Amino acid sequence: MSNVLTVEDLEYRCADPGFKLGPISLEIARGESIAIIGENQTGKSLLAKLLVGAIEPHGGRISLHCHDGKTGPRDQSIRMMFQFSSHALNPALSVAKILEEPLLRNTDMDKVSREQLIEETLLKVGLLREHAYHYRHMLSDGQQQRIALARAIILSPNVLVADEPFAALDPSIRSQTVNLLLKLQKEMGLSFVFISHNLGIVRHIADKILVMDKGQIIESGKTDTVFKWPQHDITKRLIMSHQSLVPQQTL
Amino acid sequence: MPRLNLYQEEFHPSPWQQTWLAFKASHIALAGLMVLASISLLALLAPVIAPHSPLLQNPDVLLLPPVWDPSGSLTYLLGTDALGRDIFSRLLYAARTTLITSVIVVVVAMLIGVTIGAIAGMLRGVSSSVVNHLLDSLMAIPTLLIAIVIVAIMGSGLVNSMWAITLALIPQFVHYTRNYVGEEMKKDYIRASQLDGSTKRQLFFYSILPNMLEMLVVQGTLALSIAVLDISALGFLNLGAHPPSVELGALLASSIDIAYLAPWNVMLPGLCIFFLVLSINIVGDGLRSAIRKRVKN
């Protein structure tokens, strides 16, 4: 497996002097799922935003590697899903227009092929092509989540970064979304970095886990290893609290 | 993509259609719109409808009362003024002047104000807050006062008064646009567009402007009622349109001397201004509550 993303000594200093992110170094391999877990206010969302380039880091380097090993343009190879997908969709634009925007900015496709790709992407995320004419307020939460996903994958990125993609969804929609993501990951060879508080899902889909505390990665490793032999106190606490909620025989 | 109709019985209104549906649900707003539409139509078609030239003097019928008076005549529907000119025709032409100049004034003020406001809203830091505080202090002064000061400097006349009112209206548009753009820039969908690689210009035209159109329509109608009032007021104060051109405020001012002798000369232009401003305000208010209703859902 080759790396698609290398992060070296990433640093970010907040206006609040008590908090500093990093230095963080990590590598993401092709087709890998990485979960970032940790308590609130530990810099998980900040790390996600730094990864996709929504915020400029104060130090360190993020390099993206395309299929041919070169460093590719950032907009196309790493895409983000926001924490609240309904806030990330423009209320005044139809779904077709929302999905057209990344294509307009990053590709030279003509109108016909753009429409075709939008249609294909909608079908890929389990919606109908009629949804292209809908506006945000006409869609349910699950559908909005799918539109946000469609927007993220329409440029065929290598890495998808998602900030709590499953947080505000009911259990059935949540498992639909999880399955959809796993399917897309298999089809497109996506690397998937996600933040989650739901350790059940993390255990189900993640290959690797990063545990964060106070802006640092305090523990990382294979999912099974971390779940079975947590090293750090905070990791132990998180996993204990998860296991106390789950009946023991399912573990 | 051919438009398939999978759900035939379902109706999915766009945001604009939704606003219109909510607007239509209010009878008062709809009545206001009808009044405004009929006044505008009458005013715009003045050259076709008017039975006489607004400037044609007929010395045989001075101060003829309107048609419902026993001594009125059908030839002069709303009577004549002190020089024997047909009041109905004069009213139509005057409403035409007032309405068209007001619309031009509002459109120009909106274009300039929104441009400045958008730039100020996209910027951060000192330059933005300087613009903000400067214009907020300007907004504390009534537009009519600013307009009078500007006319006093530039000299009276219809074109000068139009410039004056345009300048006086700009701060409002800057203020609302700046606040709106600043508010929207914090939202996640803008962040998402930024990650798509949109420049600031593209952000404004592609992402923010479609959201802002409704706010602009509401502010535009409110500004229109202010513009109508201000243009009439300047005309009334002899600072606006000069005699050969007819204008509602000027019409009112010219007949004020004979108010006791021939009250319809004063009453009719006054009523015309009243209904124009009232209907514009009702439409603006209806639009505002319609939009609020839509946003709530």
Coordinates of C-alpha atoms in Angstrom, one line a residue, chain B:
Chain B
M1 CA -30.8 15.4 -18.2
P2 CA -34.5 14.8 -19.2
R3 CA -36.8 15.9 -16.4
L4 CA -38.5 12.8 -15.2
N5 CA -41.7 13.2 -13.3
L6 CA -41.6 10.4 -10.8
Y7 CA -43.8 12.0 -8.2
Q8 CA -46.6 13.5 -10.2
E9 CA -48.7 14.7 -7.2
E10 CA -45.8 16.3 -5.4
F11 CA -45.1 20.0 -5.6
H12 CA -41.7 21.2 -4.8
P13 CA -41.6 25.0 -4.8
S14 CA -38.3 26.8 -5.2
P15 CA -37.5 29.3 -2.5
W16 CA -38.9 32.1 -4.7
Q17 CA -42.1 30.2 -5.3
Q18 CA -42.4 29.6 -1.5
T19 CA -42.0 33.2 -0.8
W20 CA -44.7 34.0 -3.3
L21 CA -47.1 31.4 -1.8
A22 CA -46.6 32.9 1.7
F23 CA -47.1 36.4 0.3
K24 CA -50.3 35.4 -1.5
A25 CA -51.7 34.0 1.7
S26 CA -51.8 37.5 3.2
H27 CA -54.9 39.3 1.7
I28 CA -53.6 42.8 2.8
A29 CA -50.3 42.3 1.1
L30 CA -52.0 41.1 -2.1
A31 CA -54.4 44.1 -2.0
G32 CA -51.4 46.4 -1.6
L33 CA -49.7 44.7 -4.6
M34 CA -52.8 45.2 -6.7
V35 CA -53.0 48.9 -5.8
L36 CA -49.3 49.4 -6.5
A37 CA -49.6 47.5 -9.8
S38 CA -52.6 49.6 -11.0
I39 CA -51.0 52.9 -10.0
S40 CA -47.7 51.8 -11.8
L41 CA -49.7 50.7 -14.8
L42 CA -51.7 54.0 -15.0
A43 CA -48.5 56.0 -14.5
L44 CA -46.5 54.1 -17.1
L45 CA -49.3 54.3 -19.7
A46 CA -49.8 58.0 -19.0
P47 CA -49.2 59.1 -22.6
V48 CA -51.8 56.6 -23.8
I49 CA -54.4 57.2 -21.2
A50 CA -54.2 60.9 -20.5
P51 CA -57.1 62.7 -22.3
H52 CA -55.3 66.1 -22.5
S53 CA -51.7 67.4 -22.5
P54 CA -50.6 68.1 -19.0
L55 CA -49.4 71.5 -20.0
L56 CA -52.4 72.5 -22.3
Q57 CA -54.1 75.6 -20.7
N58 CA -57.8 76.2 -21.3
P59 CA -58.8 79.7 -20.2
D60 CA -62.5 79.0 -20.5
V61 CA -62.6 76.4 -17.7
L62 CA -60.6 77.6 -14.8
L63 CA -60.9 75.7 -11.5
L64 CA -63.5 73.3 -12.8
P65 CA -64.6 70.8 -10.0
P66 CA -64.3 67.1 -10.5
V67 CA -66.9 65.1 -12.4
W68 CA -68.9 64.0 -9.3
D69 CA -69.6 67.7 -8.5
P70 CA -72.9 69.0 -10.0
S71 CA -70.9 71.7 -12.0
G72 CA -68.3 69.2 -13.1
S73 CA -67.7 68.1 -16.7
L74 CA -66.9 64.7 -18.2
T75 CA -64.3 66.3 -20.4
Y76 CA -62.2 67.1 -17.4
L77 CA -62.5 64.0 -15.2
L78 CA -60.9 65.4 -12.1
G79 CA -61.4 69.1 -12.8
T80 CA -59.0 71.7 -13.8
D81 CA -56.4 73.9 -12.0
A82 CA -56.0 77.7 -11.8
L83 CA -54.6 77.8 -15.4
G84 CA -57.3 75.5 -16.8
R85 CA -55.1 72.4 -17.1
D86 CA -56.6 68.9 -16.8
I87 CA -55.8 67.6 -13.3
F88 CA -56.3 63.9 -14.3
S89 CA -53.7 64.1 -17.0
R90 CA -51.4 66.1 -14.8
L91 CA -51.7 63.5 -12.1
L92 CA -50.9 60.7 -14.4
Y93 CA -47.8 62.4 -15.8
A94 CA -46.7 63.5 -12.3
A95 CA -47.1 60.0 -10.9
R96 CA -45.1 58.8 -13.9
T97 CA -42.2 61.2 -13.2
T98 CA -42.2 60.4 -9.5
L99 CA -42.4 56.7 -9.9
I100 CA -39.8 56.3 -12.6
T101 CA -37.3 58.7 -11.0
S102 CA -37.8 56.8 -7.6
V103 CA -37.1 53.5 -9.3
I104 CA -34.0 54.8 -11.0
V105 CA -32.8 56.3 -7.8
V106 CA -33.3 53.0 -5.8
V107 CA -31.7 50.8 -8.5
V108 CA -28.6 53.1 -8.7
A109 CA -28.3 53.4 -4.9
M110 CA -28.7 49.6 -4.6
L111 CA -26.0 48.8 -7.2
I112 CA -23.5 51.2 -5.5
G113 CA -24.5 50.3 -2.0
V114 CA -24.4 46.5 -2.5
T115 CA -21.0 46.7 -4.2
I116 CA -19.5 48.7 -1.3
G117 CA -21.3 46.6 1.3
A118 CA -20.1 43.3 -0.3
I119 CA -16.5 44.5 -0.4
A120 CA -16.7 45.7 3.2
G121 CA -18.4 42.5 4.3
M122 CA -15.8 40.3 2.7
L123 CA -12.9 42.2 4.3
R124 CA -11.9 41.7 7.9
G125 CA -10.4 44.1 10.4
V126 CA -9.8 47.8 10.4
S127 CA -10.9 48.9 6.9
S128 CA -14.2 47.0 7.3
S129 CA -15.0 48.5 10.7
V130 CA -14.1 52.0 9.5
V131 CA -16.6 51.7 6.7
N132 CA -19.2 50.3 9.1
H133 CA -18.9 53.0 11.8
L134 CA -18.7 55.9 9.2
L135 CA -21.9 54.7 7.5
D136 CA -23.8 53.9 10.6
S137 CA -23.3 57.4 11.8
L138 CA -24.6 58.6 8.4
M139 CA -27.7 56.4 8.8
A140 CA -28.6 58.3 12.0
I141 CA -29.4 61.4 9.9
P142 CA -32.8 61.3 8.0
T143 CA -32.3 60.8 4.2
L144 CA -34.4 63.9 3.5
L145 CA -32.1 66.1 5.5
I146 CA -29.0 64.7 3.7
A147 CA -30.8 65.2 0.4
I148 CA -31.6 68.8 1.2
V149 CA -28.0 69.5 2.1
I150 CA -26.8 68.0 -1.1
V151 CA -29.3 69.9 -3.2
A152 CA -28.3 73.1 -1.4
I153 CA -24.7 72.4 -2.6
M154 CA -25.5 71.2 -6.1
G155 CA -28.4 73.5 -6.9
S156 CA -32.1 72.5 -7.3
G157 CA -33.6 70.6 -10.2
L158 CA -35.0 67.1 -10.8
V159 CA -31.7 65.5 -11.8
N160 CA -29.8 67.0 -8.9
S161 CA -32.5 65.9 -6.4
M162 CA -32.2 62.4 -7.9
W163 CA -28.5 62.4 -7.3
A164 CA -29.0 63.7 -3.8
I165 CA -31.5 61.0 -2.8
T166 CA -29.3 58.3 -4.4
L167 CA -26.4 59.5 -2.3
A168 CA -28.6 59.6 0.8
L169 CA -30.0 56.1 0.2
I170 CA -26.6 54.4 -0.3
P171 CA -25.6 54.0 3.4
Q172 CA -28.6 51.8 4.1
F173 CA -27.8 49.4 1.4
V174 CA -24.1 49.3 2.4
H175 CA -25.1 48.6 6.0
Y176 CA -27.6 45.8 5.3
T177 CA -25.3 44.2 2.7
R178 CA -22.3 44.4 4.9
N179 CA -24.0 42.8 7.8
Y180 CA -25.6 40.1 5.7
V181 CA -22.4 39.2 3.9
G182 CA -20.4 39.2 7.1
E183 CA -23.0 36.9 8.7
E184 CA -23.1 34.5 5.7
M185 CA -19.3 34.4 5.4
K186 CA -19.2 32.6 8.8
K187 CA -21.4 29.8 7.6
D188 CA -20.3 26.3 6.7
Y189 CA -21.6 26.4 3.1
I190 CA -19.3 29.3 2.4
R191 CA -16.4 27.2 3.9
A192 CA -17.4 24.4 1.6
S193 CA -17.4 26.6 -1.5
Q194 CA -14.0 28.0 -0.4
L195 CA -12.7 24.4 -0.3
D196 CA -14.0 23.9 -3.8
G197 CA -11.6 26.6 -4.8
S198 CA -13.9 29.6 -5.2
T199 CA -12.4 33.0 -5.2
K200 CA -14.0 35.8 -3.1
R201 CA -15.7 37.1 -6.2
Q202 CA -17.2 33.7 -7.1
L203 CA -18.2 33.2 -3.5
F204 CA -20.2 36.4 -3.6
F205 CA -21.9 35.9 -7.0
Y206 CA -22.5 32.2 -6.9
S207 CA -23.1 31.5 -3.2
I208 CA -24.1 34.6 -1.3
L209 CA -26.1 36.6 -3.9
P210 CA -28.8 34.0 -4.5
N211 CA -29.4 34.1 -0.7
M212 CA -29.3 37.8 -0.6
L213 CA -31.8 38.5 -3.4
E214 CA -34.8 38.4 -1.1
M215 CA -33.3 40.7 1.4
L216 CA -32.5 43.1 -1.4
V217 CA -36.1 43.0 -2.6
V218 CA -37.4 43.9 0.8
Q219 CA -34.8 46.7 1.3
G220 CA -35.5 47.8 -2.2
T221 CA -39.3 48.3 -1.6
L222 CA -38.6 50.1 1.7
A223 CA -36.1 52.3 -0.1
L224 CA -38.6 52.9 -2.9
S225 CA -41.2 54.3 -0.4
I226 CA -38.5 56.6 1.1
A227 CA -37.5 57.7 -2.4
V228 CA -41.1 58.5 -3.5
L229 CA -41.6 60.5 -0.3
D230 CA -38.2 62.3 -0.6
I231 CA -38.7 63.2 -4.3
S232 CA -42.2 64.5 -3.6
A233 CA -40.9 66.4 -0.6
L234 CA -38.0 68.0 -2.5
G235 CA -40.6 68.9 -5.3
F236 CA -42.9 70.4 -2.7
L237 CA -40.0 72.5 -1.3
N238 CA -39.3 73.8 -4.8
L239 CA -35.9 72.0 -4.6
G240 CA -36.8 69.3 -7.0
A241 CA -38.6 69.3 -10.4
H242 CA -39.2 72.7 -11.9
P243 CA -42.5 74.0 -13.4
P244 CA -42.7 72.7 -16.9
S245 CA -42.0 69.1 -15.7
V246 CA -44.9 67.8 -13.6
E247 CA -44.2 65.9 -10.4
L248 CA -46.4 64.9 -7.5
G249 CA -44.8 67.1 -4.9
A250 CA -44.5 70.1 -7.2
L251 CA -48.1 69.6 -8.2
L252 CA -49.1 69.8 -4.5
A253 CA -47.0 72.9 -3.9
S254 CA -48.3 74.8 -6.9
S255 CA -51.9 74.3 -5.8
I256 CA -51.4 75.1 -2.1
D257 CA -52.3 78.7 -2.6
I258 CA -55.8 77.8 -3.8
A259 CA -56.4 75.1 -1.3
Y260 CA -59.5 76.8 0.1
L261 CA -60.9 77.8 -3.2
A262 CA -60.4 74.5 -5.0
P263 CA -59.5 71.8 -2.4
W264 CA -59.4 69.0 -5.0
N265 CA -56.3 70.5 -6.5
V266 CA -54.4 69.7 -3.3
M267 CA -56.3 66.6 -2.2
L268 CA -55.9 64.6 -5.4
P269 CA -52.0 64.7 -5.6
G270 CA -51.9 64.2 -1.9
L271 CA -54.1 61.1 -2.1
C272 CA -52.0 59.9 -5.0
I273 CA -48.7 60.1 -2.9
F274 CA -50.5 58.6 0.1
F275 CA -51.7 55.5 -1.8
L276 CA -48.4 55.1 -3.6
V277 CA -46.3 55.1 -0.4
L278 CA -48.9 53.0 1.5
S279 CA -49.1 50.3 -1.1
I280 CA -45.3 50.2 -1.4
N281 CA -45.0 49.8 2.3
I282 CA -47.6 47.1 2.5
V283 CA -46.0 45.2 -0.3
G284 CA -42.6 45.5 1.4
D285 CA -44.0 44.4 4.7
G286 CA -45.8 41.5 3.2
L287 CA -42.6 40.4 1.5
R288 CA -40.7 40.6 4.7
S289 CA -43.2 38.5 6.7
A290 CA -43.4 36.0 3.8
I291 CA -39.6 35.6 3.8
R292 CA -39.6 35.3 7.6
K293 CA -42.2 32.5 7.3
R294 CA -40.2 30.7 4.7
V295 CA -37.0 30.9 6.7
K296 CA -38.8 29.5 9.8
N297 CA -40.0 26.4 7.9

